[in-house]
PDB file of C-alpha atoms and ligand atoms in Angstrom:
ATOM      1  CA  MET A   1     -16.711  -8.301   7.823  1.00  0.00           C
ATOM      2  CA  SER A   2     -15.115  -4.926   7.939  1.00  0.00           C
ATOM      3  CA  HIS A   3     -11.524  -4.130   7.173  1.00  0.00           C
ATOM      4  CA  THR A   4      -9.752  -0.802   7.274  1.00  0.00           C
ATOM      5  CA  VAL A   5      -7.643   0.306   4.353  1.00  0.00           C
ATOM      6  CA  SER A   6      -5.253   3.242   4.344  1.00  0.00           C
ATOM      7  CA  PRO A   7      -3.526   5.060   1.525  1.00  0.00           C
ATOM      8  CA  VAL A   8       0.042   4.123   0.485  1.00  0.00           C
ATOM      9  CA  GLY A   9       0.422   7.564  -1.043  1.00  0.00           C
ATOM     10  CA  PHE A  10      -1.199  10.607  -2.605  1.00  0.00           C
ATOM     11  CA  VAL A  11      -1.092  11.888  -6.191  1.00  0.00           C
ATOM     12  CA  ARG A  12       0.208  15.324  -7.070  1.00  0.00           C
ATOM     13  CA  SER A  13      -1.547  15.852 -10.376  1.00  0.00           C
ATOM     14  CA  CYS A  14      -1.921  18.398 -13.175  1.00  0.00           C
ATOM     15  CA  PHE A  15      -5.688  18.215 -12.555  1.00  0.00           C
ATOM     16  CA  LYS A  16      -6.799  20.653  -9.801  1.00  0.00           C
ATOM     17  CA  GLU A  17     -10.579  20.186 -10.313  1.00  0.00           C
ATOM     18  CA  LYS A  18     -12.765  17.322 -11.509  1.00  0.00           C
ATOM     19  CA  PHE A  19     -13.950  19.234 -14.630  1.00  0.00           C
ATOM     20  CA  ALA A  20     -11.968  18.428 -17.808  1.00  0.00           C
ATOM     21  CA  ILE A  21     -10.195  15.363 -16.426  1.00  0.00           C
ATOM     22  CA  PRO A  22     -10.364  12.695 -19.165  1.00  0.00           C
ATOM     23  CA  ARG A  23     -12.907  10.014 -18.360  1.00  0.00           C
ATOM     24  CA  GLN A  24     -10.316   7.272 -18.504  1.00  0.00           C
ATOM     25  CA  PRO A  25      -6.516   6.997 -18.309  1.00  0.00           C
ATOM     26  CA  GLN A  26      -4.364   6.953 -21.493  1.00  0.00           C
ATOM     27  CA  LEU A  27      -6.652   9.458 -23.275  1.00  0.00           C
ATOM     28  CA  ALA A  28      -4.231  12.305 -22.413  1.00  0.00           C
ATOM     29  CA  PRO A  29      -0.677  11.010 -22.456  1.00  0.00           C
ATOM     30  CA  ALA A  30       0.512  14.544 -21.501  1.00  0.00           C
ATOM     31  CA  ALA A  31      -1.423  14.348 -18.178  1.00  0.00           C
ATOM     32  CA  ARG A  32       1.324  13.896 -15.657  1.00  0.00           C
ATOM     33  CA  GLY A  33       1.668  13.614 -11.923  1.00  0.00           C
ATOM     34  CA  VAL A  34       3.787  12.229  -9.113  1.00  0.00           C
ATOM     35  CA  LEU A  35       2.602   9.615  -6.661  1.00  0.00           C
ATOM     36  CA  GLU A  36       4.170  10.470  -3.345  1.00  0.00           C
ATOM     37  CA  LEU A  37       4.389   7.460  -1.076  1.00  0.00           C
ATOM     38  CA  VAL A  38       3.844   7.747   2.661  1.00  0.00           C
ATOM     39  CA  PRO A  39       5.755   5.894   5.431  1.00  0.00           C
ATOM     40  CA  PRO A  40       6.628   3.052   5.573  1.00  0.00           C
ATOM     41  CA  PHE A  41       6.234   2.777   1.705  1.00  0.00           C
ATOM     42  CA  ASP A  42       8.466   5.813   1.048  1.00  0.00           C
ATOM     43  CA  LYS A  43      11.599   3.616   1.289  1.00  0.00           C
ATOM     44  CA  GLY A  44      13.442   2.357  -1.794  1.00  0.00           C
ATOM     45  CA  GLU A  45      12.703  -1.281  -0.751  1.00  0.00           C
ATOM     46  CA  ALA A  46       8.966  -0.863  -1.446  1.00  0.00           C
ATOM     47  CA  VAL A  47       9.580   0.005  -5.119  1.00  0.00           C
ATOM     48  CA  ALA A  48      12.656  -2.221  -5.791  1.00  0.00           C
ATOM     49  CA  GLY A  49      12.262  -3.850  -9.229  1.00  0.00           C
ATOM     50  CA  LEU A  50       9.459  -1.515 -10.297  1.00  0.00           C
ATOM     51  CA  GLU A  51      11.803   0.239 -12.767  1.00  0.00           C
ATOM     52  CA  GLN A  52      11.427  -2.850 -14.980  1.00  0.00           C
ATOM     53  CA  VAL A  53       7.777  -2.120 -15.497  1.00  0.00           C
ATOM     54  CA  SER A  54       6.288   0.355 -18.014  1.00  0.00           C
ATOM     55  CA  HIS A  55       2.715   0.621 -16.604  1.00  0.00           C
ATOM     56  CA  VAL A  56       1.043   0.119 -13.235  1.00  0.00           C
ATOM     57  CA  TRP A  57      -2.509  -0.382 -12.029  1.00  0.00           C
ATOM     58  CA  LEU A  58      -3.461   2.159  -9.414  1.00  0.00           C
ATOM     59  CA  LEU A  59      -6.315   1.420  -7.016  1.00  0.00           C
ATOM     60  CA  PHE A  60      -7.466   4.640  -5.480  1.00  0.00           C
ATOM     61  CA  LEU A  61     -10.233   6.411  -3.628  1.00  0.00           C
ATOM     62  CA  PHE A  62     -12.570   8.800  -5.432  1.00  0.00           C
ATOM     63  CA  HIS A  63     -12.049  11.053  -2.416  1.00  0.00           C
ATOM     64  CA  GLN A  64     -14.143  13.890  -3.855  1.00  0.00           C
ATOM     65  CA  ALA A  65     -17.112  11.707  -4.713  1.00  0.00           C
ATOM     66  CA  LEU A  66     -17.598   9.653  -1.554  1.00  0.00           C
ATOM     67  CA  GLU A  67     -21.162   9.045  -0.477  1.00  0.00           C
ATOM     68  CA  ASP A  68     -22.899   7.399   2.491  1.00  0.00           C
ATOM     69  CA  LYS A  69     -25.837   5.961   0.601  1.00  0.00           C
ATOM     70  CA  PRO A  70     -25.013   3.363  -2.032  1.00  0.00           C
ATOM     71  CA  ARG A  71     -26.507   3.895  -5.493  1.00  0.00           C
ATOM     72  CA  LEU A  72     -27.724   0.959  -7.596  1.00  0.00           C
ATOM     73  CA  LYS A  73     -28.076   2.981 -10.794  1.00  0.00           C
ATOM     74  CA  VAL A  74     -26.007   5.793 -12.160  1.00  0.00           C
ATOM     75  CA  ARG A  75     -26.129   8.150 -15.171  1.00  0.00           C
ATOM     76  CA  PRO A  76     -22.728   8.103 -16.868  1.00  0.00           C
ATOM     77  CA  PRO A  77     -21.813  11.507 -18.404  1.00  0.00           C
ATOM     78  CA  ARG A  78     -20.425   9.662 -21.432  1.00  0.00           C
ATOM     79  CA  LEU A  79     -23.992   8.578 -22.219  1.00  0.00           C
ATOM     80  CA  GLY A  80     -25.278  12.158 -22.065  1.00  0.00           C
ATOM     81  CA  GLY A  81     -26.384  12.066 -18.449  1.00  0.00           C
ATOM     82  CA  ASN A  82     -29.892  10.852 -19.380  1.00  0.00           C
ATOM     83  CA  THR A  83     -29.466   7.068 -19.559  1.00  0.00           C
ATOM     84  CA  SER A  84     -29.191   5.207 -16.275  1.00  0.00           C
ATOM     85  CA  LEU A  85     -27.335   1.939 -15.917  1.00  0.00           C
ATOM     86  CA  GLY A  86     -26.510  -0.451 -13.091  1.00  0.00           C
ATOM     87  CA  VAL A  87     -23.603   0.894 -11.119  1.00  0.00           C
ATOM     88  CA  PHE A  88     -21.582  -2.255 -11.895  1.00  0.00           C
ATOM     89  CA  ALA A  89     -22.084  -1.705 -15.633  1.00  0.00           C
ATOM     90  CA  THR A  90     -20.188   1.583 -15.458  1.00  0.00           C
ATOM     91  CA  ARG A  91     -16.956   3.124 -14.258  1.00  0.00           C
ATOM     92  CA  ALA A  92     -18.824   6.018 -12.626  1.00  0.00           C
ATOM     93  CA  THR A  93     -17.112   7.710  -9.642  1.00  0.00           C
ATOM     94  CA  HIS A  94     -20.184   7.263  -7.397  1.00  0.00           C
ATOM     95  CA  ARG A  95     -19.935   3.636  -6.389  1.00  0.00           C
ATOM     96  CA  PRO A  96     -19.779   1.276  -3.425  1.00  0.00           C
ATOM     97  CA  ASN A  97     -16.574   1.893  -1.487  1.00  0.00           C
ATOM     98  CA  GLY A  98     -15.586   4.713  -3.810  1.00  0.00           C
ATOM     99  CA  ILE A  99     -12.745   2.752  -5.400  1.00  0.00           C
ATOM    100  CA  GLY A 100     -11.274   3.693  -8.763  1.00  0.00           C
ATOM    101  CA  GLN A 101      -8.708   1.913 -10.908  1.00  0.00           C
ATOM    102  CA  SER A 102      -6.466   3.127 -13.691  1.00  0.00           C
ATOM    103  CA  VAL A 103      -3.622   1.762 -15.791  1.00  0.00           C
ATOM    104  CA  VAL A 104      -1.048   4.538 -16.067  1.00  0.00           C
ATOM    105  CA  ARG A 105       2.380   4.885 -17.538  1.00  0.00           C
ATOM    106  CA  LEU A 106       5.300   4.747 -15.109  1.00  0.00           C
ATOM    107  CA  ASP A 107       7.880   7.197 -16.366  1.00  0.00           C
ATOM    108  CA  LYS A 108      10.392   7.161 -13.482  1.00  0.00           C
ATOM    109  CA  VAL A 109      10.839   5.443 -10.147  1.00  0.00           C
ATOM    110  CA  GLU A 110      12.577   7.024  -7.138  1.00  0.00           C
ATOM    111  CA  PRO A 111      12.432   5.973  -3.481  1.00  0.00           C
ATOM    112  CA  GLY A 112       9.157   7.461  -2.246  1.00  0.00           C
ATOM    113  CA  ARG A 113       8.081   8.805  -5.653  1.00  0.00           C
ATOM    114  CA  LEU A 114       6.548   7.393  -8.828  1.00  0.00           C
ATOM    115  CA  TRP A 115       6.383   9.683 -11.900  1.00  0.00           C
ATOM    116  CA  LEU A 116       3.271   8.941 -13.868  1.00  0.00           C
ATOM    117  CA  SER A 117       1.621   9.948 -17.164  1.00  0.00           C
ATOM    118  CA  GLY A 118      -1.653   9.333 -18.908  1.00  0.00           C
ATOM    119  CA  ILE A 119      -3.433   9.796 -15.622  1.00  0.00           C
ATOM    120  CA  ASP A 120      -7.110  10.569 -14.963  1.00  0.00           C
ATOM    121  CA  LEU A 121      -6.688  11.435 -11.270  1.00  0.00           C
ATOM    122  CA  LEU A 122      -7.471  14.567  -9.342  1.00  0.00           C
ATOM    123  CA  ASP A 123      -4.768  16.299  -7.298  1.00  0.00           C
ATOM    124  CA  GLY A 124      -4.636  14.821  -3.800  1.00  0.00           C
ATOM    125  CA  THR A 125      -6.171  11.443  -4.794  1.00  0.00           C
ATOM    126  CA  PRO A 126      -5.329   8.825  -2.090  1.00  0.00           C
ATOM    127  CA  VAL A 127      -3.859   5.644  -3.623  1.00  0.00           C
ATOM    128  CA  LEU A 128      -4.635   2.384  -1.876  1.00  0.00           C
ATOM    129  CA  ASP A 129      -2.415   0.010  -3.833  1.00  0.00           C
ATOM    130  CA  ILE A 130      -0.063  -0.146  -6.834  1.00  0.00           C
ATOM    131  CA  LYS A 131       0.393  -3.261  -8.957  1.00  0.00           C
ATOM    132  CA  PRO A 132       2.515  -3.876 -12.043  1.00  0.00           C
ATOM    133  CA  TYR A 133       0.581  -4.230 -15.274  1.00  0.00           C
ATOM    134  CA  VAL A 134       1.090  -7.767 -16.602  1.00  0.00           C
ATOM    135  CA  PRO A 135       0.490  -7.647 -20.375  1.00  0.00           C
ATOM    136  CA  TYR A 136      -0.078 -11.367 -20.943  1.00  0.00           C
ATOM    137  CA  ALA A 137      -2.783 -11.499 -18.296  1.00  0.00           C
ATOM    138  CA  ASP A 138      -4.227  -7.977 -18.299  1.00  0.00           C
ATOM    139  CA  SER A 139      -4.444  -7.323 -22.038  1.00  0.00           C
ATOM    140  CA  VAL A 140      -7.437  -9.320 -23.251  1.00  0.00           C
ATOM    141  CA  LEU A 141      -9.481  -9.310 -26.416  1.00  0.00           C
ATOM    142  CA  ALA A 142     -12.676  -7.846 -24.828  1.00  0.00           C
ATOM    143  CA  SER A 143     -15.872  -6.231 -25.973  1.00  0.00           C
ATOM    144  CA  ASN A 144     -18.044  -3.613 -24.319  1.00  0.00           C
ATOM    145  CA  ALA A 145     -21.036  -2.381 -26.270  1.00  0.00           C
ATOM    146  CA  ILE A 146     -21.651   0.478 -23.820  1.00  0.00           C
ATOM    147  CA  ALA A 147     -18.190   1.993 -24.372  1.00  0.00           C
ATOM    148  CA  ALA A 148     -17.073   0.374 -27.597  1.00  0.00           C
ATOM    149  CA  GLU A 149     -14.351   2.828 -28.524  1.00  0.00           C
ATOM    150  CA  ALA A 150     -12.655   5.997 -27.339  1.00  0.00           C
ATOM    151  CA  PRO A 151     -14.770   9.163 -27.782  1.00  0.00           C
ATOM    152  CA  GLN A 152     -14.099  10.932 -31.090  1.00  0.00           C
ATOM    153  CA  PRO A 153     -11.844  13.961 -30.354  1.00  0.00           C
ATOM    154  CA  ILE A 154     -13.310  17.331 -31.341  1.00  0.00           C
ATOM    155  CA  PRO A 155     -11.339  19.944 -33.306  1.00  0.00           C
ATOM    156  CA  LEU A 156      -9.496  22.711 -31.408  1.00  0.00           C
ATOM    157  CA  SER A 157      -8.349  26.106 -32.574  1.00  0.00           C
ATOM    158  CA  TRP A 158      -6.257  28.669 -30.640  1.00  0.00           C
ATOM    159  CA  ASP A 159      -6.073  32.442 -30.266  1.00  0.00           C
ATOM    160  CA  ASP A 160      -2.463  33.479 -31.145  1.00  0.00           C
ATOM    161  CA  GLN A 161      -2.008  34.869 -27.656  1.00  0.00           C
ATOM    162  CA  ALA A 162      -3.350  31.692 -26.024  1.00  0.00           C
ATOM    163  CA  LEU A 163      -0.908  29.594 -28.022  1.00  0.00           C
ATOM    164  CA  GLN A 164       1.998  31.740 -26.944  1.00  0.00           C
ATOM    165  CA  GLN A 165       0.863  31.739 -23.316  1.00  0.00           C
ATOM    166  CA  ALA A 166       0.604  27.933 -23.364  1.00  0.00           C
ATOM    167  CA  HIS A 167       4.196  27.658 -24.601  1.00  0.00           C
ATOM    168  CA  VAL A 168       5.555  30.189 -22.106  1.00  0.00           C
ATOM    169  CA  HIS A 169       3.785  28.539 -19.109  1.00  0.00           C
ATOM    170  CA  GLY A 170       4.674  25.063 -20.372  1.00  0.00           C
ATOM    171  CA  GLN A 171       8.357  26.019 -20.422  1.00  0.00           C
ATOM    172  CA  ARG A 172       8.182  27.565 -16.991  1.00  0.00           C
ATOM    173  CA  LEU A 173       6.500  24.472 -15.550  1.00  0.00           C
ATOM    174  CA  GLY A 174       8.709  22.052 -17.478  1.00  0.00           C
ATOM    175  CA  GLU A 175       5.476  20.321 -18.572  1.00  0.00           C
ATOM    176  CA  PRO A 176       3.865  19.556 -21.961  1.00  0.00           C
ATOM    177  CA  LEU A 177       1.123  22.077 -21.271  1.00  0.00           C
ATOM    178  CA  PHE A 178       0.110  22.694 -24.887  1.00  0.00           C
ATOM    179  CA  GLU A 179      -0.360  18.975 -25.438  1.00  0.00           C
ATOM    180  CA  LEU A 180      -2.198  18.599 -22.123  1.00  0.00           C
ATOM    181  CA  ILE A 181      -4.708  21.311 -23.098  1.00  0.00           C
ATOM    182  CA  GLU A 182      -5.150  19.869 -26.596  1.00  0.00           C
ATOM    183  CA  GLN A 183      -5.631  16.327 -25.365  1.00  0.00           C
ATOM    184  CA  CYS A 184      -8.042  17.153 -22.546  1.00  0.00           C
ATOM    185  CA  LEU A 185     -10.218  19.702 -24.396  1.00  0.00           C
ATOM    186  CA  ALA A 186     -10.436  17.428 -27.468  1.00  0.00           C
ATOM    187  CA  GLN A 187     -12.379  15.093 -25.157  1.00  0.00           C
ATOM    188  CA  ASP A 188     -15.005  17.896 -24.861  1.00  0.00           C
ATOM    189  CA  PRO A 189     -15.295  18.194 -21.075  1.00  0.00           C
ATOM    190  CA  ARG A 190     -18.689  19.908 -21.196  1.00  0.00           C
ATOM    191  CA  PRO A 191     -21.647  17.799 -20.041  1.00  0.00           C
ATOM    192  CA  ALA A 192     -23.225  16.257 -23.144  1.00  0.00           C
ATOM    193  CA  TYR A 193     -26.683  17.537 -22.331  1.00  0.00           C
ATOM    194  CA  GLN A 194     -25.614  21.198 -22.277  1.00  0.00           C
ATOM    195  CA  VAL A 195     -25.840  23.061 -25.612  1.00  0.00           C
ATOM    196  CA  PRO A 196     -22.982  25.590 -25.496  1.00  0.00           C
ATOM    197  CA  GLU A 197     -23.882  29.140 -26.433  1.00  0.00           C
ATOM    198  CA  PRO A 198     -20.989  30.730 -28.474  1.00  0.00           C
ATOM    199  CA  GLU A 199     -20.731  33.627 -25.969  1.00  0.00           C
ATOM    200  CA  ARG A 200     -20.441  31.319 -22.954  1.00  0.00           C
ATOM    201  CA  ARG A 201     -16.923  30.997 -21.561  1.00  0.00           C
ATOM    202  CA  TYR A 202     -15.664  27.757 -20.012  1.00  0.00           C
ATOM    203  CA  GLY A 203     -12.573  27.429 -17.856  1.00  0.00           C
ATOM    204  CA  VAL A 204     -10.499  24.977 -15.940  1.00  0.00           C
ATOM    205  CA  ARG A 205      -7.274  24.959 -13.954  1.00  0.00           C
ATOM    206  CA  PHE A 206      -4.393  22.722 -15.028  1.00  0.00           C
ATOM    207  CA  TRP A 207      -1.231  22.926 -12.850  1.00  0.00           C
ATOM    208  CA  ASP A 208      -1.213  26.628 -11.808  1.00  0.00           C
ATOM    209  CA  VAL A 209      -2.799  28.109 -14.928  1.00  0.00           C
ATOM    210  CA  GLN A 210      -6.380  28.832 -15.872  1.00  0.00           C
ATOM    211  CA  VAL A 211      -7.407  27.781 -19.400  1.00  0.00           C
ATOM    212  CA  ARG A 212     -10.409  29.539 -20.953  1.00  0.00           C
ATOM    213  CA  TRP A 213     -12.262  28.570 -24.113  1.00  0.00           C
ATOM    214  CA  HIS A 214     -15.585  28.793 -25.917  1.00  0.00           C
ATOM    215  CA  TYR A 215     -17.544  26.912 -28.554  1.00  0.00           C
ATOM    216  CA  PRO A 216     -17.780  28.992 -31.800  1.00  0.00           C
ATOM    217  CA  GLN A 217     -20.194  26.172 -32.836  1.00  0.00           C
ATOM    218  CA  PRO A 218     -21.208  23.028 -30.976  1.00  0.00           C
ATOM    219  CA  GLY A 219     -18.503  20.407 -31.438  1.00  0.00           C
ATOM    220  CA  GLN A 220     -15.702  22.918 -31.946  1.00  0.00           C
ATOM    221  CA  ILE A 221     -13.459  24.486 -29.274  1.00  0.00           C
ATOM    222  CA  HIS A 222     -11.544  27.724 -29.492  1.00  0.00           C
ATOM    223  CA  VAL A 223      -8.911  28.368 -26.770  1.00  0.00           C
ATOM    224  CA  LEU A 224      -8.996  32.001 -25.678  1.00  0.00           C
ATOM    225  CA  GLU A 225      -6.331  32.321 -22.977  1.00  0.00           C
ATOM    226  CA  VAL A 226      -3.935  30.477 -20.677  1.00  0.00           C
ATOM    227  CA  VAL A 227      -3.212  32.704 -17.679  1.00  0.00           C
ATOM    228  CA  PRO A 228      -1.974  32.342 -14.121  1.00  0.00           C
ATOM    229  CA  ALA A 229      -4.757  30.896 -11.919  1.00  0.00           C
TER     230      ALA A 229
HETATM  231  N1  SAM B 301     -10.161   5.023 -14.489  1.00  0.00           N
HETATM  232  C1  SAM B 301     -10.943   5.160 -13.280  1.00  0.00           C
HETATM  233  C2  SAM B 301     -11.878   3.994 -13.110  1.00  0.00           C
HETATM  234  O1  SAM B 301     -12.312   3.458 -14.095  1.00  0.00           O
HETATM  235  O2  SAM B 301     -12.150   3.624 -11.959  1.00  0.00           O
HETATM  236  C3  SAM B 301     -11.674   6.470 -13.179  1.00  0.00           C
HETATM  237  C4  SAM B 301     -12.853   6.592 -14.118  1.00  0.00           C
HETATM  238  S1  SAM B 301     -13.857   7.971 -13.684  1.00  0.00           S
HETATM  239  C5  SAM B 301     -15.138   7.825 -14.896  1.00  0.00           C
HETATM  240  C6  SAM B 301     -12.882   9.300 -14.190  1.00  0.00           C
HETATM  241  C7  SAM B 301     -13.283  10.618 -13.589  1.00  0.00           C
HETATM  242  O3  SAM B 301     -13.114  10.543 -12.199  1.00  0.00           O
HETATM  243  C8  SAM B 301     -12.455  11.790 -14.027  1.00  0.00           C
HETATM  244  O4  SAM B 301     -12.965  12.360 -15.210  1.00  0.00           O
HETATM  245  C9  SAM B 301     -12.567  12.734 -12.847  1.00  0.00           C
HETATM  246  O5  SAM B 301     -13.574  13.727 -13.035  1.00  0.00           O
HETATM  247  C10 SAM B 301     -12.983  11.836 -11.668  1.00  0.00           C
HETATM  248  N2  SAM B 301     -11.989  11.782 -10.623  1.00  0.00           N
HETATM  249  C11 SAM B 301     -10.638  11.526 -10.723  1.00  0.00           C
HETATM  250  N3  SAM B 301     -10.089  11.522  -9.512  1.00  0.00           N
HETATM  251  C12 SAM B 301     -11.054  11.719  -8.582  1.00  0.00           C
HETATM  252  C13 SAM B 301     -11.117  11.817  -7.182  1.00  0.00           C
HETATM  253  N4  SAM B 301      -9.978  11.663  -6.456  1.00  0.00           N
HETATM  254  N5  SAM B 301     -12.315  12.041  -6.561  1.00  0.00           N
HETATM  255  C14 SAM B 301     -13.418  12.178  -7.328  1.00  0.00           C
HETATM  256  N6  SAM B 301     -13.470  12.149  -8.685  1.00  0.00           N
HETATM  257  C15 SAM B 301     -12.274  11.897  -9.300  1.00  0.00           C
END
């Protein structure tokens, strides 16, 4: 059987590239975005009642990781990129049908627009469906020995100028930019198998700014600058 699905909307996100996006939602509460609904879902009727809900499930397409050939095994970055597991044992982006799911906070509802935080979605992500989170059914006492707990955040330090730049750009954007940088970099975006040389610079774009950092020692991040991208 084949059935065609089409997006109900697209996410405008703080994340402009895949690198440094947290590996799951809720890890960076300052990660915000707006889900812009497309016709006919851009009418107030489609979201009537949703203002009574604090969190929603988003079902979306990993539109920048779609593949023709299905994989049976994947190497999740969280496990260092060396261990392979069955695709259904992981939340890897390369998967049959390319469908992702995230529970995100719903901060505000407007006709045609949902304001979200705690997202792990790339800018432009097509959303296939939205469902209210139902705590009594969705919150279960579960175990998962592969991903038992959230990764331990790593310590961050800042150059004085970078700190000031983060505050200036955060104010201009009307976004919690300092918190976004802290929360995302503390997840250590670097692939686990790469040993960072202290002189190597890493960078990523959040909103319209470029954040640059290095690792004075492995397991420690120093933010160097936050400049217009
Ligand atoms: N919470 C979702 C899930 O479990 O289905 C996503 C988990 S996946 C491991 C999270 C990663 O997906 C992020 O770190 C980001 O690099 C990547 N990602 C997010 N949006 C994407 C998109 N539209 N296309 C491709 N990759 C995306």
